[in-house]
Coordinates of C-alpha atoms in Angstrom, one line a residue:
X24 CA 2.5 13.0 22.5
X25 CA 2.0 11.4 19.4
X26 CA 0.2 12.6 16.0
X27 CA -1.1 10.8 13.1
X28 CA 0.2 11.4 9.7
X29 CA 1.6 10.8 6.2
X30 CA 5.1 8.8 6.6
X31 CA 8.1 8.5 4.1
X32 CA 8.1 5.4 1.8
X33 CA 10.8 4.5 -0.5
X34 CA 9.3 1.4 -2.6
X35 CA 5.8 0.9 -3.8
X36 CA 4.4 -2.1 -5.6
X37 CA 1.0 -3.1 -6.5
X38 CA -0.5 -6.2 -7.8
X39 CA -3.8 -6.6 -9.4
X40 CA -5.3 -10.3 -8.7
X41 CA -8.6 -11.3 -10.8
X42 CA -10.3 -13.6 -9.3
X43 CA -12.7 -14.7 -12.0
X44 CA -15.7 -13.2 -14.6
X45 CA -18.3 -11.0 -12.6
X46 CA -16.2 -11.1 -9.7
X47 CA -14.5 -8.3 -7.8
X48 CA -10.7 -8.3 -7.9
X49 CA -8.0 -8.0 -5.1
X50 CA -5.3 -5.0 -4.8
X51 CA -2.7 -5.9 -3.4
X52 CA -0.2 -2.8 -2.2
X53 CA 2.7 -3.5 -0.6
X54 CA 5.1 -0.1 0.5
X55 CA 8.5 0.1 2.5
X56 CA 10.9 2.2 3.5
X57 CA 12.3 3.9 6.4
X58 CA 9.7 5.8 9.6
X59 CA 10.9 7.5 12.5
X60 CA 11.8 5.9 15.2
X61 CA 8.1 6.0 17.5
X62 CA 6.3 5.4 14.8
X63 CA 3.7 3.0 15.2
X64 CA 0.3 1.9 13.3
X65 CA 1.4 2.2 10.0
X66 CA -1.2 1.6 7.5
X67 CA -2.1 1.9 4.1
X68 CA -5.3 4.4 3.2
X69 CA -7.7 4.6 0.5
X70 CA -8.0 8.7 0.2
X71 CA -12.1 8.6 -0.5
X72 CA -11.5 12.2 -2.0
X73 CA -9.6 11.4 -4.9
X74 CA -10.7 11.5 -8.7
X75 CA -9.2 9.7 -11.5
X76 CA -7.7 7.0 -10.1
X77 CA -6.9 4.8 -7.1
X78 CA -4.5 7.5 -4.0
X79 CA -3.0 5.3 -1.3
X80 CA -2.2 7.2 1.6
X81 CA 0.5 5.7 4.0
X82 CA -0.4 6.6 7.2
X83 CA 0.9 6.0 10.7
X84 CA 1.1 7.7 14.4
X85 CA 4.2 9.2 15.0
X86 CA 5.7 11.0 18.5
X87 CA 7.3 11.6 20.5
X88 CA 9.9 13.0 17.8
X89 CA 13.5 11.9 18.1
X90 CA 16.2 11.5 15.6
X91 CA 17.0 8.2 13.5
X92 CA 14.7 5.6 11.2
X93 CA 13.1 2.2 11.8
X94 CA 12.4 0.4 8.7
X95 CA 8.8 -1.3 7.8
X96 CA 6.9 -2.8 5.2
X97 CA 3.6 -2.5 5.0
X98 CA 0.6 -4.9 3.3
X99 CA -2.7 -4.1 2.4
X100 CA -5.8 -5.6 0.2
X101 CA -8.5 -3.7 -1.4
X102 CA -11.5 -5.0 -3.2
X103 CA -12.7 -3.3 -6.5
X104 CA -12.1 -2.6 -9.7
X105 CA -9.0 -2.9 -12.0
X106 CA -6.9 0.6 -12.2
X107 CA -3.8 0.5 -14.5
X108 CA -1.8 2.4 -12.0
X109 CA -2.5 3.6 -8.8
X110 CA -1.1 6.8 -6.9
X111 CA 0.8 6.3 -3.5
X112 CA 1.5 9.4 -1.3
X113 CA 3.6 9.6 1.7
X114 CA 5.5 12.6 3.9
X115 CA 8.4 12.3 1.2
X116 CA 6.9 11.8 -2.1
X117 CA 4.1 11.0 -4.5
X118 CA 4.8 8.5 -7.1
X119 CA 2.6 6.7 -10.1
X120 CA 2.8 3.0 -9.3
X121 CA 2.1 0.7 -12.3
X122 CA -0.2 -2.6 -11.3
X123 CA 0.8 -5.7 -12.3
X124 CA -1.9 -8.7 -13.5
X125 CA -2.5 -11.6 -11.9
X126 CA -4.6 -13.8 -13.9
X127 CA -6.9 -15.4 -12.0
X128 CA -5.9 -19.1 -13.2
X129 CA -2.8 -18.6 -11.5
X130 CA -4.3 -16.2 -8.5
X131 CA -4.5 -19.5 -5.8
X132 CA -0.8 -20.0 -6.7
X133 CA 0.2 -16.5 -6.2
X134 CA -1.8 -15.4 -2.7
X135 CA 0.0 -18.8 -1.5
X136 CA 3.2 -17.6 -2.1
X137 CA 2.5 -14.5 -0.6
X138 CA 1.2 -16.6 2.7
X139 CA 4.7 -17.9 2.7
X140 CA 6.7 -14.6 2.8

């Protein structure tokens, strides 16, 4: 039987695209690392009941438990406001994640060279 949970990460980025004046930006998070093997759903989480900042939860279903690691990478966008960093938490560790700008004269350029990844 499977359970949903927090699952280990190992490399956290986040990218803050403006997309013009008056206009909501896009977070871009992208995580990796290594899950156990059955894992499946893994997703990235807003945690609504954090204050001072941004917590990114990374979240998957997990079960039936055996030994060894599949790798992923994970993607996810969020609408809102800029943040300077951002927290990510997973079943190994926490970590401060600093966000890097994209202006949004070059924000077509860069979310089509993430299409092509």
């Amino acid at each position: 039987m499977g359970f949903y949970g927090p699952e280990p990460f190992e490399k956290a980025t986040a990218t803050y695209v403006w997309l013009g004046l008056r206009v909501p930006g896009a977070l871009i998070v992208e995580v990796e690392g290594n899950a156990p093997r059955f894992t499946t759903g893994i997703q990235l989480v807003r945690d609504p009941h954090f204050v001072g900042g941004l917590k990114i939860d990374v979240m998957g279903w997990t079960g039936p438990l055996t030994n060894g690691t599949r790798p992923y990478r994970v993607r996810h966008t969020f609408q809102g406001v800029f943040h300077p960093t951002i927290v990510v938490h997973g079943s190994n560790k926490t970590e401060v994640v600093e966000v890097k700008q994209i202006p949004h004269e070059e924000a077509d350029a860069f979310l089509q060279s993430l299409d092509a990844a």
